Short mmCIF file of C-alpha atoms and ligand atoms in Angstrom, two decimals:
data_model
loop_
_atom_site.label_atom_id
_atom_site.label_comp_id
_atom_site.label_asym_id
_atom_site.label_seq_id
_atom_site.Cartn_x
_atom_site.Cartn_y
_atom_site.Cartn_z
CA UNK W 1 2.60 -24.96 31.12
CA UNK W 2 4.56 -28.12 31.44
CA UNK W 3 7.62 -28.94 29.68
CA UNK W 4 6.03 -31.71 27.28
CA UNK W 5 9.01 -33.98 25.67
CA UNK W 6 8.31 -33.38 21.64
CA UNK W 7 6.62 -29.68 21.80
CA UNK W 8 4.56 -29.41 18.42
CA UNK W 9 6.62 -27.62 15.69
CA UNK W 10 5.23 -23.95 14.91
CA UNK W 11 5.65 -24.81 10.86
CA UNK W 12 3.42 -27.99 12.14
CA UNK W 13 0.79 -25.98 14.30
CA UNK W 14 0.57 -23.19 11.65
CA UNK W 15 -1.39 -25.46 9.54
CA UNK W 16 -3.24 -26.60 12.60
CA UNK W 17 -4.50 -23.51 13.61
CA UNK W 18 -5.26 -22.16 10.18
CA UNK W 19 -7.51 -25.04 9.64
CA UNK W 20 -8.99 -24.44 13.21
CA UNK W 21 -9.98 -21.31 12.41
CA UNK W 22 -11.13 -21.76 8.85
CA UNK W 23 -13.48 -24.25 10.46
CA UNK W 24 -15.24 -21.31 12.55
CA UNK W 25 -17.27 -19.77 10.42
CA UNK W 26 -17.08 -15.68 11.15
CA UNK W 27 -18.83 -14.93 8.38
CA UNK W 28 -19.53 -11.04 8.47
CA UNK W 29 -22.53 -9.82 6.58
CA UNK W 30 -22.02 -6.20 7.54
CA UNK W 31 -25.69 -7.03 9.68
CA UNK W 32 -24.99 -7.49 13.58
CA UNK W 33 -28.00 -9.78 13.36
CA UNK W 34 -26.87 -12.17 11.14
CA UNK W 35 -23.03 -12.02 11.84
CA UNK W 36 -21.76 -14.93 13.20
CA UNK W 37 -18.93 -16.65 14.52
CA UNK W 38 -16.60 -14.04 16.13
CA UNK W 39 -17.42 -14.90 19.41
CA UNK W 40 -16.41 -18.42 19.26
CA UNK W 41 -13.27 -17.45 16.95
CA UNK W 42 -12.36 -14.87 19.91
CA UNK W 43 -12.29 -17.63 22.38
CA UNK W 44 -10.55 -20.06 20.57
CA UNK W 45 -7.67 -17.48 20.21
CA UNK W 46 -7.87 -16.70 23.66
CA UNK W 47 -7.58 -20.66 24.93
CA UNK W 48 -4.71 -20.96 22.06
CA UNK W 49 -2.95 -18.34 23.91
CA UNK W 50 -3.90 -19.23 27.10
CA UNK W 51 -2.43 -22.56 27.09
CA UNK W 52 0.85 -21.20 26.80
CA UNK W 53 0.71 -19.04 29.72
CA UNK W 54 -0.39 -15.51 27.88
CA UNK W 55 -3.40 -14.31 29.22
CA UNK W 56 -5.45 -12.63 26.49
CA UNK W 57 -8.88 -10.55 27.30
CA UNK W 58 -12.00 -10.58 25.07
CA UNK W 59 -14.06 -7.45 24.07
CA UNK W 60 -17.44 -7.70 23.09
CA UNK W 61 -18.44 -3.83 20.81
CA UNK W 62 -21.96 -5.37 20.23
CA UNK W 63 -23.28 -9.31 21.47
CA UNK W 64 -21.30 -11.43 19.74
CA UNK W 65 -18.77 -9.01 17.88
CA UNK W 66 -16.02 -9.72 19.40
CA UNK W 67 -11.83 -8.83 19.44
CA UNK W 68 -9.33 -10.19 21.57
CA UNK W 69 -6.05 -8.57 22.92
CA UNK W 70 -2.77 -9.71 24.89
CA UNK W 71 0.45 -8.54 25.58
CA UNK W 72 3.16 -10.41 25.26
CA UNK W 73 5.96 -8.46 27.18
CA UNK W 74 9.72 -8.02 25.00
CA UNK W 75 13.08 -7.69 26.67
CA UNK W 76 13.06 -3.95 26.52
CA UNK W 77 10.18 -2.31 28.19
CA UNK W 78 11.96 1.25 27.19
CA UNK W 79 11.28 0.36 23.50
CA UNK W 80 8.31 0.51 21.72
CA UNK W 81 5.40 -1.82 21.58
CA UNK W 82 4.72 -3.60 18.25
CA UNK W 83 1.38 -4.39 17.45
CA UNK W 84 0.92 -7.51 16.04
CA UNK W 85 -2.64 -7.91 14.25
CA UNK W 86 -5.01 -9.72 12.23
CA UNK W 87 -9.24 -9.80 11.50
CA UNK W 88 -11.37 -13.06 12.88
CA UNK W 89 -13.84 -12.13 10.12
CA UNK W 90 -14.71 -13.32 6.55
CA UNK W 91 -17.00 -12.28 4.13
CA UNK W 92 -19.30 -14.75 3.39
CA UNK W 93 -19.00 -17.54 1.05
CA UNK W 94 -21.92 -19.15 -1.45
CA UNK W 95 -20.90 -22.92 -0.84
CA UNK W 96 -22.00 -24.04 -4.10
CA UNK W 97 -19.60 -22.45 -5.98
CA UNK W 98 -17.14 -23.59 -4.75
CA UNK W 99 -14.90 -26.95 -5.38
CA UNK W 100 -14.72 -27.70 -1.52
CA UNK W 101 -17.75 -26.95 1.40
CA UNK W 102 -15.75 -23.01 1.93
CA UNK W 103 -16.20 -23.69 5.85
CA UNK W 104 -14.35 -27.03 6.32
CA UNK W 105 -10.88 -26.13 5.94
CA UNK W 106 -10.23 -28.93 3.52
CA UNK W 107 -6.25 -30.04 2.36
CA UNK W 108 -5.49 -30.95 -1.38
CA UNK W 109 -3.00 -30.90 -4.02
CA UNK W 110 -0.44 -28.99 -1.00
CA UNK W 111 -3.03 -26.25 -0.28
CA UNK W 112 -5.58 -25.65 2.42
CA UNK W 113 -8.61 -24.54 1.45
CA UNK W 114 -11.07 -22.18 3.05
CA UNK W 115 -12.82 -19.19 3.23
CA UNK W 116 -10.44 -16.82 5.01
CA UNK W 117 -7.64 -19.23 4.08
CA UNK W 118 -5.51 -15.68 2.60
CA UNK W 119 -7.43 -12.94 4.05
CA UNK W 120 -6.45 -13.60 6.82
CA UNK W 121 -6.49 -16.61 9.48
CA UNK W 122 -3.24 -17.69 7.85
CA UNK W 123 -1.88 -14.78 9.15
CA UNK W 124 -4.01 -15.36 12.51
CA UNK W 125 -1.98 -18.66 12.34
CA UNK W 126 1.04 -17.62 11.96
CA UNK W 127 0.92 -15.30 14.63
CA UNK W 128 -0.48 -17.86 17.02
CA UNK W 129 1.85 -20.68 16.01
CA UNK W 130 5.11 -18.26 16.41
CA UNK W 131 4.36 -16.87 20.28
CA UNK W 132 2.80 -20.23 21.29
CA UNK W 133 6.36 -21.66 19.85
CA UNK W 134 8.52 -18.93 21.51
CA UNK W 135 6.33 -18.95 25.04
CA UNK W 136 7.37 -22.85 25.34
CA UNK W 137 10.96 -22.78 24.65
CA UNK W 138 10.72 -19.60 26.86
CA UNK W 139 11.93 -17.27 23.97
CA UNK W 140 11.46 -13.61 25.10
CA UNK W 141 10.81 -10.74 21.93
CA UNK W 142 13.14 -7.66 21.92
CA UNK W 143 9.74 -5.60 22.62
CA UNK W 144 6.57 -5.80 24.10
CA UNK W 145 4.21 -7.38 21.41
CA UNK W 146 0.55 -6.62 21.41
CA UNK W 147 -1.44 -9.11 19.25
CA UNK W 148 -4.94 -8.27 18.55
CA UNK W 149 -7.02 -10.31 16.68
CA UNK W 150 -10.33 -7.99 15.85
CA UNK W 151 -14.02 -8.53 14.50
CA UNK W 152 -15.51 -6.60 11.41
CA UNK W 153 -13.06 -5.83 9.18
CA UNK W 154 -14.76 -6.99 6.50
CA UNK W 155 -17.51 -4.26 7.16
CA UNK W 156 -15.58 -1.21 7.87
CA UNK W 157 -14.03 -2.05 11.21
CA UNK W 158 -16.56 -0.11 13.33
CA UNK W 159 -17.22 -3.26 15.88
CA UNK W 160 -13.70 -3.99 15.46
CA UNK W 161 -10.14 -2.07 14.79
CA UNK W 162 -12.06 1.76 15.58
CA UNK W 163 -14.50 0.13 18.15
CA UNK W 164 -10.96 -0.68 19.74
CA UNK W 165 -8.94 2.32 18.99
CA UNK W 166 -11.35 4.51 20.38
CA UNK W 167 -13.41 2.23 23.26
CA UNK W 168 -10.01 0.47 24.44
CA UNK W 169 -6.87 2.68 23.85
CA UNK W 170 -5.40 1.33 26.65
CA UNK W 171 -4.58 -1.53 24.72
CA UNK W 172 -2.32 0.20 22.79
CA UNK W 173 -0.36 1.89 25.43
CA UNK W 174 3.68 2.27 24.09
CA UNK W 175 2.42 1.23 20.60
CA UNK W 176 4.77 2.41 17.91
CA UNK W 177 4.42 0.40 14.83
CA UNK W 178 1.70 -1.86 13.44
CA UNK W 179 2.01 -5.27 11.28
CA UNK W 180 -1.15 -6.87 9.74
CA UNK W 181 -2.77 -7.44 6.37
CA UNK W 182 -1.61 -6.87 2.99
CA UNK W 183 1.53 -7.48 2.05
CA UNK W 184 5.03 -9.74 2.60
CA UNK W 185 3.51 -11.73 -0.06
CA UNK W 186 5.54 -12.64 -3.26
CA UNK W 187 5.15 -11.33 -6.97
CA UNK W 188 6.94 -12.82 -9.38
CA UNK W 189 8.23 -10.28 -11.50
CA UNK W 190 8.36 -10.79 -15.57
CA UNK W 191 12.19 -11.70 -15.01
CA UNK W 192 11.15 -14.25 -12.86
CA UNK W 193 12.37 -12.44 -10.02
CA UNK W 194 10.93 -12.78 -6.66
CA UNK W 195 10.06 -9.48 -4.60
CA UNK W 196 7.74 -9.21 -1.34
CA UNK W 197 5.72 -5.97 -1.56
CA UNK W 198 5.38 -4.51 1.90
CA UNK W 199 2.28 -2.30 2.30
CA UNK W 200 3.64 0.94 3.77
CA UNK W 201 0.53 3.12 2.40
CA UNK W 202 -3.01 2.44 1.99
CA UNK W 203 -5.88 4.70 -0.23
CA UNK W 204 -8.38 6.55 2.19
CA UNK W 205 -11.85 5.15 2.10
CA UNK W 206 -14.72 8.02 1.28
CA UNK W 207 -18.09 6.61 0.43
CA UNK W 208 -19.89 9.67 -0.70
CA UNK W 209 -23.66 9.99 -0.92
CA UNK W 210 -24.38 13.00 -3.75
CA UNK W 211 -28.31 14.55 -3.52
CA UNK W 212 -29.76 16.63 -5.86
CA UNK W 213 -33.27 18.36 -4.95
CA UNK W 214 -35.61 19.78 -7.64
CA UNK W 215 -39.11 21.22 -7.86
CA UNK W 216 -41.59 18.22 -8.05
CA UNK W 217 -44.09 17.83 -10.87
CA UNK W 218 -46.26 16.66 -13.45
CA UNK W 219 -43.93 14.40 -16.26
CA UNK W 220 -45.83 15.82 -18.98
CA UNK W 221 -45.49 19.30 -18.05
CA UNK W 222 -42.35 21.65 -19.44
CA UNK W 223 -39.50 21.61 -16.62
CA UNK W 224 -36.62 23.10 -15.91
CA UNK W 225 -35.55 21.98 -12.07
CA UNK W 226 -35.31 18.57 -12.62
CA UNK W 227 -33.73 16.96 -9.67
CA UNK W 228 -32.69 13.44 -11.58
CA UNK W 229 -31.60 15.50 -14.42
CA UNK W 230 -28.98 17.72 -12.23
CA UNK W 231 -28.25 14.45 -10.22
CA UNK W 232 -27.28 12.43 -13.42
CA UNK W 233 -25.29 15.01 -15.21
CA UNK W 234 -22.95 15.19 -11.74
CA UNK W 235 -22.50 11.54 -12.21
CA UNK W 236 -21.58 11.24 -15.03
CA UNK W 237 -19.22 14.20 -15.11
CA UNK W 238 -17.54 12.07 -11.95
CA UNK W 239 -18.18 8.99 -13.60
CA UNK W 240 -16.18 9.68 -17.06
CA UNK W 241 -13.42 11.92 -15.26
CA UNK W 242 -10.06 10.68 -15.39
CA UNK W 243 -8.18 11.74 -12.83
CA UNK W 244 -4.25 12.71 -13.38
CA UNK W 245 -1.94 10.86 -11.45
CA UNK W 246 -0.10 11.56 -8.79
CA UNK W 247 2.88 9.64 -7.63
CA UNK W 248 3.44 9.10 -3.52
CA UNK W 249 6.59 8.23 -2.39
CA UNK W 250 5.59 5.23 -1.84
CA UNK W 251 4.46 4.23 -5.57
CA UNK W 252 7.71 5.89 -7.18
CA UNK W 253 9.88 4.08 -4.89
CA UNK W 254 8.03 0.70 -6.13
CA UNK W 255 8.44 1.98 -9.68
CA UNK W 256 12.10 2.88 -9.26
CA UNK W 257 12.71 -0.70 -7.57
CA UNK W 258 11.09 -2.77 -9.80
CA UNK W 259 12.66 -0.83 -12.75
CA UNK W 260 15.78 -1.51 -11.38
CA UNK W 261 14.88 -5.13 -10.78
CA UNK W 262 13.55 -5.84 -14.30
CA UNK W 263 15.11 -3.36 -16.43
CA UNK W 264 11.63 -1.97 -17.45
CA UNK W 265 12.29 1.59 -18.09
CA UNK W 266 10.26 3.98 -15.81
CA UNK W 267 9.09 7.04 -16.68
CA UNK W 268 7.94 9.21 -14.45
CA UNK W 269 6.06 11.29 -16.55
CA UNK W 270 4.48 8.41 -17.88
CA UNK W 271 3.74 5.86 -14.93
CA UNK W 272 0.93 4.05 -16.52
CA UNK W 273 3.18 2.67 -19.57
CA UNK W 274 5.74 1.06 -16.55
CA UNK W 275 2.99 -0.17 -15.04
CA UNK W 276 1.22 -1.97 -17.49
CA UNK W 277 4.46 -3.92 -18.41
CA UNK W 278 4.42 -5.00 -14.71
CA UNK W 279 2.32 -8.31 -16.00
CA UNK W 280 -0.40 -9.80 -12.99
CA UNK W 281 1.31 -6.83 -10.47
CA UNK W 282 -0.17 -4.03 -12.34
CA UNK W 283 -3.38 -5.01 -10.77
CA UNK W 284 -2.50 -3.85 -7.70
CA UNK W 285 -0.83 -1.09 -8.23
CA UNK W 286 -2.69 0.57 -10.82
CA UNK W 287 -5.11 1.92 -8.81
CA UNK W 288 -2.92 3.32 -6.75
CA UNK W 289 -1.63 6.53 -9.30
CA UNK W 290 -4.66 8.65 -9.16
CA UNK W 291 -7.97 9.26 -6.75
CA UNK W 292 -10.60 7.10 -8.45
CA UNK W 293 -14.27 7.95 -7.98
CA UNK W 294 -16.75 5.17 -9.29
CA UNK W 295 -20.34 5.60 -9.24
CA UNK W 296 -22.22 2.60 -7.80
CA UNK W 297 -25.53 3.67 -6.98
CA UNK W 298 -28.66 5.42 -7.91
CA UNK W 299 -31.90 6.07 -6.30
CA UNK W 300 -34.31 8.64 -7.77
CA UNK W 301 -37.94 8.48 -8.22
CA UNK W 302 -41.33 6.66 -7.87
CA UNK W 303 -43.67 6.59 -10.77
CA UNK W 304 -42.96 7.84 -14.30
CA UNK W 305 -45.15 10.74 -14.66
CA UNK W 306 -43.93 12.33 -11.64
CA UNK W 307 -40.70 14.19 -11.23
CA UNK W 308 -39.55 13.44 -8.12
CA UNK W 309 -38.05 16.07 -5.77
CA UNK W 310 -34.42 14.68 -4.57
CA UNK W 311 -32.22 12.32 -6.35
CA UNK W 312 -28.98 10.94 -4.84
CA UNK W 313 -26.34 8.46 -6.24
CA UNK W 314 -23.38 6.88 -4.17
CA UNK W 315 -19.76 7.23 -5.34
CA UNK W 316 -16.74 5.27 -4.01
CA UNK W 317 -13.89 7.50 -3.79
CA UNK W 318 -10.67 6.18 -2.90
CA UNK W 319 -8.61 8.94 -1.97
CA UNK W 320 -4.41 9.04 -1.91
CA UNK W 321 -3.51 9.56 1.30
CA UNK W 322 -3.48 13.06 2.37
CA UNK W 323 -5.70 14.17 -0.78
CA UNK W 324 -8.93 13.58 0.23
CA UNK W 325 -10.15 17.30 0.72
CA UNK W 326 -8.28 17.79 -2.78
CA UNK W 327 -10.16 15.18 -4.30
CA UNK W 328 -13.41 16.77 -3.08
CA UNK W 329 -12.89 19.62 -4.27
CA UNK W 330 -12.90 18.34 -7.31
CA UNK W 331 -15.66 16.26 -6.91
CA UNK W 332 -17.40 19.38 -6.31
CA UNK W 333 -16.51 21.20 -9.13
CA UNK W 334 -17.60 18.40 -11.50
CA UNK W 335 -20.84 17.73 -9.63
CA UNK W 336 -21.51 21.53 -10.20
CA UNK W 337 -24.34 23.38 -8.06
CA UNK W 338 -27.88 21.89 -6.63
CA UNK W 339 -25.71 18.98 -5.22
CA UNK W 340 -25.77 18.07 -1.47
CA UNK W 341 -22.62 16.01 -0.37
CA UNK W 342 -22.78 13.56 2.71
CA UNK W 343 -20.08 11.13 3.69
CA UNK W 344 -21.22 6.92 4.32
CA UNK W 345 -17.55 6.50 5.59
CA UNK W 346 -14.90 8.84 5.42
CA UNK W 347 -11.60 7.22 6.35
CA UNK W 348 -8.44 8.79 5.05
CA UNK W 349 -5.60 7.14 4.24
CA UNK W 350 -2.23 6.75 5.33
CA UNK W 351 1.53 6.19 4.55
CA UNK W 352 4.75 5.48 6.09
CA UNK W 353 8.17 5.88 4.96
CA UNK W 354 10.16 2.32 4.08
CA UNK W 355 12.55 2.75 6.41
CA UNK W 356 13.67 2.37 10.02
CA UNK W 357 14.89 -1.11 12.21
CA UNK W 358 11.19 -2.80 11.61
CA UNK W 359 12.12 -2.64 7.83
CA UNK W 360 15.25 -3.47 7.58
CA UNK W 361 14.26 -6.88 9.84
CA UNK W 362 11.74 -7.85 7.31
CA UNK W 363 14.18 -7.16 4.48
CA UNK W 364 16.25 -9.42 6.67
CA UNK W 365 14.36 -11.93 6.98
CA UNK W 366 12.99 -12.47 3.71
CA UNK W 367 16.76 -12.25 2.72
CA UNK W 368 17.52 -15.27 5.11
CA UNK W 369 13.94 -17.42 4.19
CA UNK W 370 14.72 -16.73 0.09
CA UNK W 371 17.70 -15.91 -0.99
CA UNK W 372 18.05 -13.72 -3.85
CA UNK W 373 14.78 -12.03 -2.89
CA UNK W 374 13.94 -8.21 -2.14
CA UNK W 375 11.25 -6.41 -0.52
CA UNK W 376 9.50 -3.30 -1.79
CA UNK W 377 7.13 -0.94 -0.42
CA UNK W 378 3.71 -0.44 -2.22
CA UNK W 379 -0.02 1.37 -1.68
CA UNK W 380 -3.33 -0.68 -1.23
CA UNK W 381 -6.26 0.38 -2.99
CA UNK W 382 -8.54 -1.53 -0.33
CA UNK W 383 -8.94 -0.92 3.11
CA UNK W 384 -7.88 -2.51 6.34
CA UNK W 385 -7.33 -2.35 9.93
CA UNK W 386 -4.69 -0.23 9.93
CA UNK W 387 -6.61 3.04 8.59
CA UNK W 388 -7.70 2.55 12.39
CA UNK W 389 -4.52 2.23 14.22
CA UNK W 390 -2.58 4.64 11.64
CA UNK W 391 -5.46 7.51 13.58
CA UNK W 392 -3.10 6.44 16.81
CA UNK W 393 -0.30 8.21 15.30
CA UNK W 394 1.12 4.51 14.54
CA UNK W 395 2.98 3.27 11.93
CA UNK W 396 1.08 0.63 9.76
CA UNK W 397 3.03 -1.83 7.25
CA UNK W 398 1.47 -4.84 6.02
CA UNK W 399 3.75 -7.64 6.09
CA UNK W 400 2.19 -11.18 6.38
CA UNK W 401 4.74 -13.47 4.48
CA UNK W 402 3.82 -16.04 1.82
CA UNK W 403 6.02 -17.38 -0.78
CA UNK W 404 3.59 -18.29 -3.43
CA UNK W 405 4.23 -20.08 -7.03
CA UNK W 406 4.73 -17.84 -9.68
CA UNK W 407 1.05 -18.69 -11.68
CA UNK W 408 -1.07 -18.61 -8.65
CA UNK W 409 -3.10 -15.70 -9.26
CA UNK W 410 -3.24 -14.67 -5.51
CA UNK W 411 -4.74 -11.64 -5.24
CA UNK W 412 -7.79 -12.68 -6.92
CA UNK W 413 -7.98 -15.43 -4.06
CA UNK W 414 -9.02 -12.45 -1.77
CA UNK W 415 -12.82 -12.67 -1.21
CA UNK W 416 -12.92 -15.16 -4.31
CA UNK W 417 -13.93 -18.80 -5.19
CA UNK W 418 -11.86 -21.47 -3.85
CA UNK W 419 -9.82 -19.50 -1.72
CA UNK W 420 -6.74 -21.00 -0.60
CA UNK W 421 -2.84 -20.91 0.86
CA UNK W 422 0.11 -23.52 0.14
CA UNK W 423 0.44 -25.31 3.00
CA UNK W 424 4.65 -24.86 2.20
CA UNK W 425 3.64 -20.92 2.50
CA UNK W 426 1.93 -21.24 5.74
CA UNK W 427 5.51 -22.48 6.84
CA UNK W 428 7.71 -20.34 5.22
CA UNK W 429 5.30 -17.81 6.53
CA UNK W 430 5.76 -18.32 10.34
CA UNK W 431 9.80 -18.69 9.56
CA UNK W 432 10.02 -15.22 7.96
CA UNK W 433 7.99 -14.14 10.97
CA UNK W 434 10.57 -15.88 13.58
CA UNK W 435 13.19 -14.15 12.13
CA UNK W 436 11.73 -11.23 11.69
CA UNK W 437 10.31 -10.62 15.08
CA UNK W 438 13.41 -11.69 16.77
CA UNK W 439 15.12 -8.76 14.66
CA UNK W 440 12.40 -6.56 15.08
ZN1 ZN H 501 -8.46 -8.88 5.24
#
């Protein structure tokens, strides 16, 4: 591309881009029928990249699902690749609940507005804004970068992230580490202390369908092999178990930090007091203690004076990572016998250690963009991506930058009404990423 004589500003183009992308609307119903919008999402990345001299390549797992992948190659071909990602995909958005139309990337009051606006085409932004802004001034990364921007997160990932891991591992050739969605995003700690929680360890996913089976019958005979009768005692045994917890490395370390930080005395032995004094954080890290297993559905039956013969209920289980044959063993044992168990999804989780060069660059940087502030590893609950690419033998962080105001309640922005970013985040964002990169 030709030298133009005012290139735009990244901090400028972030916002650009964002709002670009907010404006496509990739809503993703879970249905390949009636999702929408990836396609046209895809190619807009692809042009935005193209324009700058990166050629990127588009992969379609079903019509109109579609990722997109380019390399953008570092200094140091011996090194590592880093893998650079974000999801095109939102969930959808009922328009009139909300205070702007969720699809047309609206600015007020310093924020743009959107669905996806958080989770995650700000991130998509930043990404694009920073190698678009390093491609023109000819800036080369220490590494070979992969950025991938993929469909269907939102639904599991299957015509996205694992469509790609396991149609297209060529795309991943070198790949080392992994930085996506959620985390590098500040908490403002009771002390009014600013840390960015880095997501170094996410819960495994295990949606688990339980069936009971019975002898049919008459509903006003005597019977003793009732199938909704065995099915609803093993849910609510599972329902109304509390499940002890279990600290990961990656939880205590958060503890031990933020106890340090605050001066809010952790006890190891009893977690769950330290966390609830955590204020708005304990949120997100409750959940991540203890295995959870939470009953959502139940299907039994046809007419009331007929027992039917099977029964089965649906329980999420969220599994710490590395415990989810533990936890279904348990599961088992509280379900008792007469139950059948069949896996929806089954997607274990992961963790890395907080450590290495990659870590110390975001501490780095975060250091250099806010002075005073830290960075601390922590588990998601949810799911993402990187349950995909962390199958590659990769190491996954989430570390997508945001310096948010201490009141804004962001993690309920995630999927919610009147989603939204500061525009002055969006900025700080793709600094924090400059620097960290360069380091990186
Ligand atoms: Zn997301």
């Amino acid at each position: 591309m030709a030298e133009t004589a005012n290139p735009p500003r990244p901090q400028d183009e972030v916002v650009d881009i964002a709002r670009d992308l907010i404006r496509i609307d990739t809503t993703n119903t879970g249905d390949n029928a009636t999702a929408k919008g990836e396609r046209a999402a895809a190619e807009y990345v692809a042009e935005q990249l193209a324009e700058v001299g990166l050629e990127a390549k588009i992969y379609e797992s079903a019509p109109g699902r579609a990722s997109v992948a380019c390399r953008f190659p570092g200094a140091d071909p011996s090194r590592g690749a880093l893998l650079l990602h974000g999801h095109l995909d939102v969930v959808p958005a009922e328009a009139s609940e909300w205070t702007v139309h969720p699809f047309s990337g609206e600015i007020k009051d310093g924020y743009l507005f959107g669905r996806g606006a958080v989770d995650m085409k700000d991130f998509d932004a930043m990404l694009l804004a920073l190698v678009r802004d390093w491609k023109r001034r000819g800036k080369v990364p220490p590494r070979d970068l992969v950025l991938l921007f993929t469909a269907d997160e939102e639904a599991g990932s299957d015509y996205g992230a694992r469509f790609m891991v396991e149609q297209h591992p060529e795309v991943f050739e070198g790949v080392t580490e992994a930085v996506g969605e959620v985390g590098g995003f500040s908490v403002t700690l009771p002390n009014d202390l600013r840390v960015y929680v880095v997501q170094t360890a996410e819960k495994g996913l295990d949606w688990l369908r339980l069936r009971a089976t019975g002898r049919p019958g008459h509903g006003s005979m005597l019977h003793d092999d009732n199938a909704v009768t065995r099915l609803t005692r093993a849910v609510a045994n599972i329902g109304q178990h509390e499940f002890p917890v279990e600290m990961t490395p990656t939880v205590r370390q958060f503890l031990e930090s933020v106890s340090e930080l605050t001066g809010i005395a952790f006890d190891p032995n009893n977690p769950d007091e330290t966390v609830a004094k955590l204020g708005p954080v304990a949120r997100l890290i409750g959940a991540t203690l203890r295995n959870t297993a939470n009953p959502t559905r139940l299907n039994a039956g046809y007419k009331t004076n007929v027992i039917p013969s099977t029964a089965d209920a649906v329980i999420d289980c969220r599994s710490l990572p590395g415990r989810n044959d533990e936890l279904e063993a348990i599961l088992r044992e509280l379900a008792g016998p007469g139950i059948d168990f069949e896996y929806e999804i089954r997607q274990p989780g992961y963790e890395t250690s907080f450590d290495g060069v990659l870590v110390d660059a975001m501490a780095e940087a975060i250091r250099q963009a806010d002075p005073g502030a830290r960075t601390v590893p922590y588990m998601l609950s949810g799911g993402t991506d990187a349950k995909a690419f962390a199958t590659l033998g990769i190491r996954c962080f989430g570390f997508a930058p945001l310096k948010l105001p201490a009141d804004l309640d962001f993690t309920a922005l995630f999927h919610g009404i009147d989603e939204r970013v500061p525009l002055d985040g969006l900025k700080f964002g793709v600094d924090v990423m400059d620097r960290f990169i360069s380091q990186s």
